[in-house]
Amino acid sequence: MFNVKNAARPKAIFTLWIRLNRKLATVDRLAKWGLVHDTTCVLCKNVDESLDHMFLQCHYAGEVWERVLTWAGIHNNRPKTWAQFMQWSIQHGKGKTTKAQLFKMILVEGVYAVWNERNKRIFEDKKCLIDEVVKNIAYVTTVRSPISINKIISHRKI
Ligand SMILES: [Zn+2]
């Protein structure tokens, strides 16, 4: 059973975050070793896929971040490299304030959504519009958030 009011939740998010980061780093390395043949980014079909590109520099991811961060009321000055992004997320995700919790949720959901979209395109040959992805992040964040966060975001349009 998963209780959203459980005090362990920030820790669970953090664990997920670290695990995800390791997994993503592995994928990045595979591409560098030439074990993945077509390394073009499937989100823009324009540039070689890398962590920095796929999650931060690609216009697809950029638009997703732009919209969800604005929606969440987070000052949108996200870094453009994965290493800086990790630092940024640790810095702003620190503590138990409502703002920090919302920030962490948005980051985890955002990274997951971009990763999921990438895999859908590669393995299922399916595509989602940015608008659908963004609305889904907002929906999931609203549904899963504790009351303190829910009060802030539930009335916001995305
Ligand atoms: Zn791209």
PDB file of C-alpha atoms and ligand atoms in Angstrom:
ATOM      1  CA  MET A   1       0.000   0.000   0.000  1.00  0.00           C
ATOM      2  CA  PHE A   2       1.236   3.408  -0.866  1.00  0.00           C
ATOM      3  CA  ASN A   3       0.209   6.271   1.328  1.00  0.00           C
ATOM      4  CA  VAL A   4       0.889   9.718  -0.094  1.00  0.00           C
ATOM      5  CA  LYS A   5       1.013  11.199   3.392  1.00  0.00           C
ATOM      6  CA  ASN A   6       3.721   8.761   4.407  1.00  0.00           C
ATOM      7  CA  ALA A   7       6.818  10.545   5.644  1.00  0.00           C
ATOM      8  CA  ALA A   8       8.951   8.121   3.646  1.00  0.00           C
ATOM      9  CA  ARG A   9       7.686   9.475   0.360  1.00  0.00           C
ATOM     10  CA  PRO A  10      10.449  12.067  -0.244  1.00  0.00           C
ATOM     11  CA  LYS A  11      12.964   9.324   0.425  1.00  0.00           C
ATOM     12  CA  ALA A  12      11.200   7.002  -2.003  1.00  0.00           C
ATOM     13  CA  ILE A  13      11.299   9.706  -4.642  1.00  0.00           C
ATOM     14  CA  PHE A  14      14.943  10.308  -4.007  1.00  0.00           C
ATOM     15  CA  THR A  15      15.757   6.597  -4.281  1.00  0.00           C
ATOM     16  CA  LEU A  16      13.842   6.382  -7.526  1.00  0.00           C
ATOM     17  CA  TRP A  17      15.682   9.422  -8.766  1.00  0.00           C
ATOM     18  CA  ILE A  18      19.116   7.948  -8.060  1.00  0.00           C
ATOM     19  CA  ARG A  19      18.139   4.626  -9.622  1.00  0.00           C
ATOM     20  CA  LEU A  20      16.764   6.343 -12.684  1.00  0.00           C
ATOM     21  CA  ASN A  21      19.911   8.398 -12.984  1.00  0.00           C
ATOM     22  CA  ARG A  22      22.072   5.265 -12.925  1.00  0.00           C
ATOM     23  CA  LYS A  23      19.908   3.584 -15.511  1.00  0.00           C
ATOM     24  CA  LEU A  24      20.004   6.591 -17.791  1.00  0.00           C
ATOM     25  CA  ALA A  25      23.750   6.886 -17.425  1.00  0.00           C
ATOM     26  CA  THR A  26      23.990   3.268 -18.589  1.00  0.00           C
ATOM     27  CA  VAL A  27      21.957   3.975 -21.690  1.00  0.00           C
ATOM     28  CA  ASP A  28      24.175   6.938 -22.448  1.00  0.00           C
ATOM     29  CA  ARG A  29      27.257   4.749 -22.133  1.00  0.00           C
ATOM     30  CA  LEU A  30      25.813   2.082 -24.425  1.00  0.00           C
ATOM     31  CA  ALA A  31      25.405   4.672 -27.118  1.00  0.00           C
ATOM     32  CA  LYS A  32      28.965   5.877 -26.614  1.00  0.00           C
ATOM     33  CA  TRP A  33      30.291   2.334 -26.985  1.00  0.00           C
ATOM     34  CA  GLY A  34      28.450   1.919 -30.236  1.00  0.00           C
ATOM     35  CA  LEU A  35      26.192  -0.816 -28.868  1.00  0.00           C
ATOM     36  CA  VAL A  36      23.120   1.042 -29.973  1.00  0.00           C
ATOM     37  CA  HIS A  37      23.092   1.427 -33.720  1.00  0.00           C
ATOM     38  CA  ASP A  38      20.815   4.310 -34.480  1.00  0.00           C
ATOM     39  CA  THR A  39      21.610   6.994 -31.966  1.00  0.00           C
ATOM     40  CA  THR A  40      19.533   9.778 -33.475  1.00  0.00           C
ATOM     41  CA  CYS A  41      17.130  11.353 -30.998  1.00  0.00           C
ATOM     42  CA  VAL A  42      13.654   9.983 -31.752  1.00  0.00           C
ATOM     43  CA  LEU A  43      11.982  13.038 -30.260  1.00  0.00           C
ATOM     44  CA  CYS A  44      13.360  15.494 -32.824  1.00  0.00           C
ATOM     45  CA  LYS A  45      15.136  13.168 -35.321  1.00  0.00           C
ATOM     46  CA  ASN A  46      17.744  15.845 -35.585  1.00  0.00           C
ATOM     47  CA  VAL A  47      20.628  15.303 -33.182  1.00  0.00           C
ATOM     48  CA  ASP A  48      22.497  12.365 -31.640  1.00  0.00           C
ATOM     49  CA  GLU A  49      20.797  11.099 -28.524  1.00  0.00           C
ATOM     50  CA  SER A  50      22.557  11.755 -25.246  1.00  0.00           C
ATOM     51  CA  LEU A  51      21.360  12.462 -21.735  1.00  0.00           C
ATOM     52  CA  ASP A  52      22.094  16.153 -22.143  1.00  0.00           C
ATOM     53  CA  HIS A  53      20.252  16.311 -25.414  1.00  0.00           C
ATOM     54  CA  MET A  54      17.282  14.055 -24.786  1.00  0.00           C
ATOM     55  CA  PHE A  55      16.255  15.449 -21.421  1.00  0.00           C
ATOM     56  CA  LEU A  56      17.398  19.030 -21.588  1.00  0.00           C
ATOM     57  CA  GLN A  57      18.476  20.362 -24.946  1.00  0.00           C
ATOM     58  CA  CYS A  58      15.969  18.677 -27.271  1.00  0.00           C
ATOM     59  CA  HIS A  59      13.146  21.044 -28.198  1.00  0.00           C
ATOM     60  CA  TYR A  60      10.593  18.356 -27.296  1.00  0.00           C
ATOM     61  CA  ALA A  61      11.911  18.029 -23.727  1.00  0.00           C
ATOM     62  CA  GLY A  62      12.472  21.778 -23.559  1.00  0.00           C
ATOM     63  CA  GLU A  63       8.844  22.500 -24.282  1.00  0.00           C
ATOM     64  CA  VAL A  64       7.685  19.877 -21.785  1.00  0.00           C
ATOM     65  CA  TRP A  65       9.859  21.447 -19.069  1.00  0.00           C
ATOM     66  CA  GLU A  66       8.885  24.962 -19.991  1.00  0.00           C
ATOM     67  CA  ARG A  67       5.199  24.179 -19.619  1.00  0.00           C
ATOM     68  CA  VAL A  68       5.258  21.990 -16.514  1.00  0.00           C
ATOM     69  CA  LEU A  69       7.703  24.179 -14.605  1.00  0.00           C
ATOM     70  CA  THR A  70       5.663  27.276 -15.391  1.00  0.00           C
ATOM     71  CA  TRP A  71       2.517  25.407 -14.365  1.00  0.00           C
ATOM     72  CA  ALA A  72       4.150  24.399 -11.073  1.00  0.00           C
ATOM     73  CA  GLY A  73       5.266  27.984 -10.461  1.00  0.00           C
ATOM     74  CA  ILE A  74       8.923  27.013 -10.549  1.00  0.00           C
ATOM     75  CA  HIS A  75      11.321  29.588 -11.890  1.00  0.00           C
ATOM     76  CA  ASN A  76      12.311  28.045 -15.178  1.00  0.00           C
ATOM     77  CA  ASN A  77      16.065  28.385 -15.462  1.00  0.00           C
ATOM     78  CA  ARG A  78      16.859  24.727 -15.805  1.00  0.00           C
ATOM     79  CA  PRO A  79      20.408  23.727 -16.688  1.00  0.00           C
ATOM     80  CA  LYS A  80      21.336  22.343 -20.077  1.00  0.00           C
ATOM     81  CA  THR A  81      23.599  19.474 -19.032  1.00  0.00           C
ATOM     82  CA  TRP A  82      22.648  16.375 -17.082  1.00  0.00           C
ATOM     83  CA  ALA A  83      25.387  16.878 -14.450  1.00  0.00           C
ATOM     84  CA  GLN A  84      24.175  20.422 -13.745  1.00  0.00           C
ATOM     85  CA  PHE A  85      20.603  19.206 -13.815  1.00  0.00           C
ATOM     86  CA  MET A  86      21.349  16.668 -11.066  1.00  0.00           C
ATOM     87  CA  GLN A  87      22.980  19.352  -8.939  1.00  0.00           C
ATOM     88  CA  TRP A  88      20.088  21.702  -9.590  1.00  0.00           C
ATOM     89  CA  SER A  89      17.586  19.038  -8.582  1.00  0.00           C
ATOM     90  CA  ILE A  90      19.411  18.221  -5.339  1.00  0.00           C
ATOM     91  CA  GLN A  91      19.782  21.908  -4.494  1.00  0.00           C
ATOM     92  CA  HIS A  92      16.127  22.830  -5.074  1.00  0.00           C
ATOM     93  CA  GLY A  93      14.710  19.520  -3.905  1.00  0.00           C
ATOM     94  CA  LYS A  94      16.269  19.776  -0.461  1.00  0.00           C
ATOM     95  CA  GLY A  95      14.030  19.950   2.553  1.00  0.00           C
ATOM     96  CA  LYS A  96      10.408  19.200   3.234  1.00  0.00           C
ATOM     97  CA  THR A  97       8.823  22.439   2.127  1.00  0.00           C
ATOM     98  CA  THR A  98       5.837  22.276  -0.192  1.00  0.00           C
ATOM     99  CA  LYS A  99       7.866  23.971  -2.880  1.00  0.00           C
ATOM    100  CA  ALA A 100      10.703  21.429  -2.633  1.00  0.00           C
ATOM    101  CA  GLN A 101       8.263  18.517  -2.724  1.00  0.00           C
ATOM    102  CA  LEU A 102       6.473  19.853  -5.763  1.00  0.00           C
ATOM    103  CA  PHE A 103       9.799  20.493  -7.451  1.00  0.00           C
ATOM    104  CA  LYS A 104      10.872  16.866  -6.913  1.00  0.00           C
ATOM    105  CA  MET A 105       7.594  15.481  -8.177  1.00  0.00           C
ATOM    106  CA  ILE A 106       7.752  17.585 -11.308  1.00  0.00           C
ATOM    107  CA  LEU A 107      11.335  16.574 -12.011  1.00  0.00           C
ATOM    108  CA  VAL A 108      10.713  12.869 -11.558  1.00  0.00           C
ATOM    109  CA  GLU A 109       7.504  12.958 -13.605  1.00  0.00           C
ATOM    110  CA  GLY A 110       9.107  15.100 -16.299  1.00  0.00           C
ATOM    111  CA  VAL A 111      12.148  12.870 -16.735  1.00  0.00           C
ATOM    112  CA  TYR A 112       9.929   9.804 -16.674  1.00  0.00           C
ATOM    113  CA  ALA A 113       7.569  11.264 -19.277  1.00  0.00           C
ATOM    114  CA  VAL A 114      10.359  12.154 -21.708  1.00  0.00           C
ATOM    115  CA  TRP A 115      11.991   8.746 -21.217  1.00  0.00           C
ATOM    116  CA  ASN A 116       8.661   7.003 -21.663  1.00  0.00           C
ATOM    117  CA  GLU A 117       7.908   8.953 -24.828  1.00  0.00           C
ATOM    118  CA  ARG A 118      11.314   8.070 -26.227  1.00  0.00           C
ATOM    119  CA  ASN A 119      10.737   4.350 -25.535  1.00  0.00           C
ATOM    120  CA  LYS A 120       7.224   4.421 -26.949  1.00  0.00           C
ATOM    121  CA  ARG A 121       8.539   5.818 -30.199  1.00  0.00           C
ATOM    122  CA  ILE A 122      11.357   3.270 -30.407  1.00  0.00           C
ATOM    123  CA  PHE A 123       9.616   0.118 -29.219  1.00  0.00           C
ATOM    124  CA  GLU A 124       5.936   0.684 -29.984  1.00  0.00           C
ATOM    125  CA  ASP A 125       6.105   3.090 -32.873  1.00  0.00           C
ATOM    126  CA  LYS A 126       3.643   5.371 -31.060  1.00  0.00           C
ATOM    127  CA  LYS A 127       3.780   9.095 -30.563  1.00  0.00           C
ATOM    128  CA  CYS A 128       2.279  11.522 -28.095  1.00  0.00           C
ATOM    129  CA  LEU A 129       1.945  15.227 -28.706  1.00  0.00           C
ATOM    130  CA  ILE A 130       3.716  17.519 -26.266  1.00  0.00           C
ATOM    131  CA  ASP A 131       0.340  18.773 -25.121  1.00  0.00           C
ATOM    132  CA  GLU A 132      -0.784  15.263 -24.097  1.00  0.00           C
ATOM    133  CA  VAL A 133       2.486  14.589 -22.280  1.00  0.00           C
ATOM    134  CA  VAL A 134       2.321  17.871 -20.390  1.00  0.00           C
ATOM    135  CA  LYS A 135      -1.316  17.357 -19.386  1.00  0.00           C
ATOM    136  CA  ASN A 136      -0.524  13.873 -18.198  1.00  0.00           C
ATOM    137  CA  ILE A 137       2.345  15.096 -15.994  1.00  0.00           C
ATOM    138  CA  ALA A 138       0.043  17.711 -14.460  1.00  0.00           C
ATOM    139  CA  TYR A 139      -2.663  15.103 -13.903  1.00  0.00           C
ATOM    140  CA  VAL A 140      -0.358  12.547 -12.291  1.00  0.00           C
ATOM    141  CA  THR A 141       1.285  15.204 -10.112  1.00  0.00           C
ATOM    142  CA  THR A 142      -2.095  16.495  -8.943  1.00  0.00           C
ATOM    143  CA  VAL A 143      -3.487  13.043  -8.197  1.00  0.00           C
ATOM    144  CA  ARG A 144      -0.418  11.854  -6.319  1.00  0.00           C
ATOM    145  CA  SER A 145       0.392  15.012  -4.411  1.00  0.00           C
ATOM    146  CA  PRO A 146      -0.321  15.480  -0.713  1.00  0.00           C
ATOM    147  CA  ILE A 147      -3.041  17.955   0.251  1.00  0.00           C
ATOM    148  CA  SER A 148      -0.579  20.799   0.859  1.00  0.00           C
ATOM    149  CA  ILE A 149       0.599  20.631  -2.751  1.00  0.00           C
ATOM    150  CA  ASN A 150      -2.788  19.731  -4.167  1.00  0.00           C
ATOM    151  CA  LYS A 151      -4.264  22.950  -2.782  1.00  0.00           C
ATOM    152  CA  ILE A 152      -1.761  24.962  -4.780  1.00  0.00           C
ATOM    153  CA  ILE A 153      -1.919  23.185  -8.124  1.00  0.00           C
ATOM    154  CA  SER A 154      -5.353  21.638  -8.483  1.00  0.00           C
ATOM    155  CA  HIS A 155      -6.990  24.847  -9.759  1.00  0.00           C
ATOM    156  CA  ARG A 156      -4.223  25.677 -12.235  1.00  0.00           C
ATOM    157  CA  LYS A 157      -4.753  25.179 -15.939  1.00  0.00           C
ATOM    158  CA  ILE A 158      -2.007  23.769 -18.092  1.00  0.00           C
TER     159      ILE A 158
HETATM  160 ZN    ZN B   1      15.973  15.626 -29.809  1.00  0.00          ZN
END
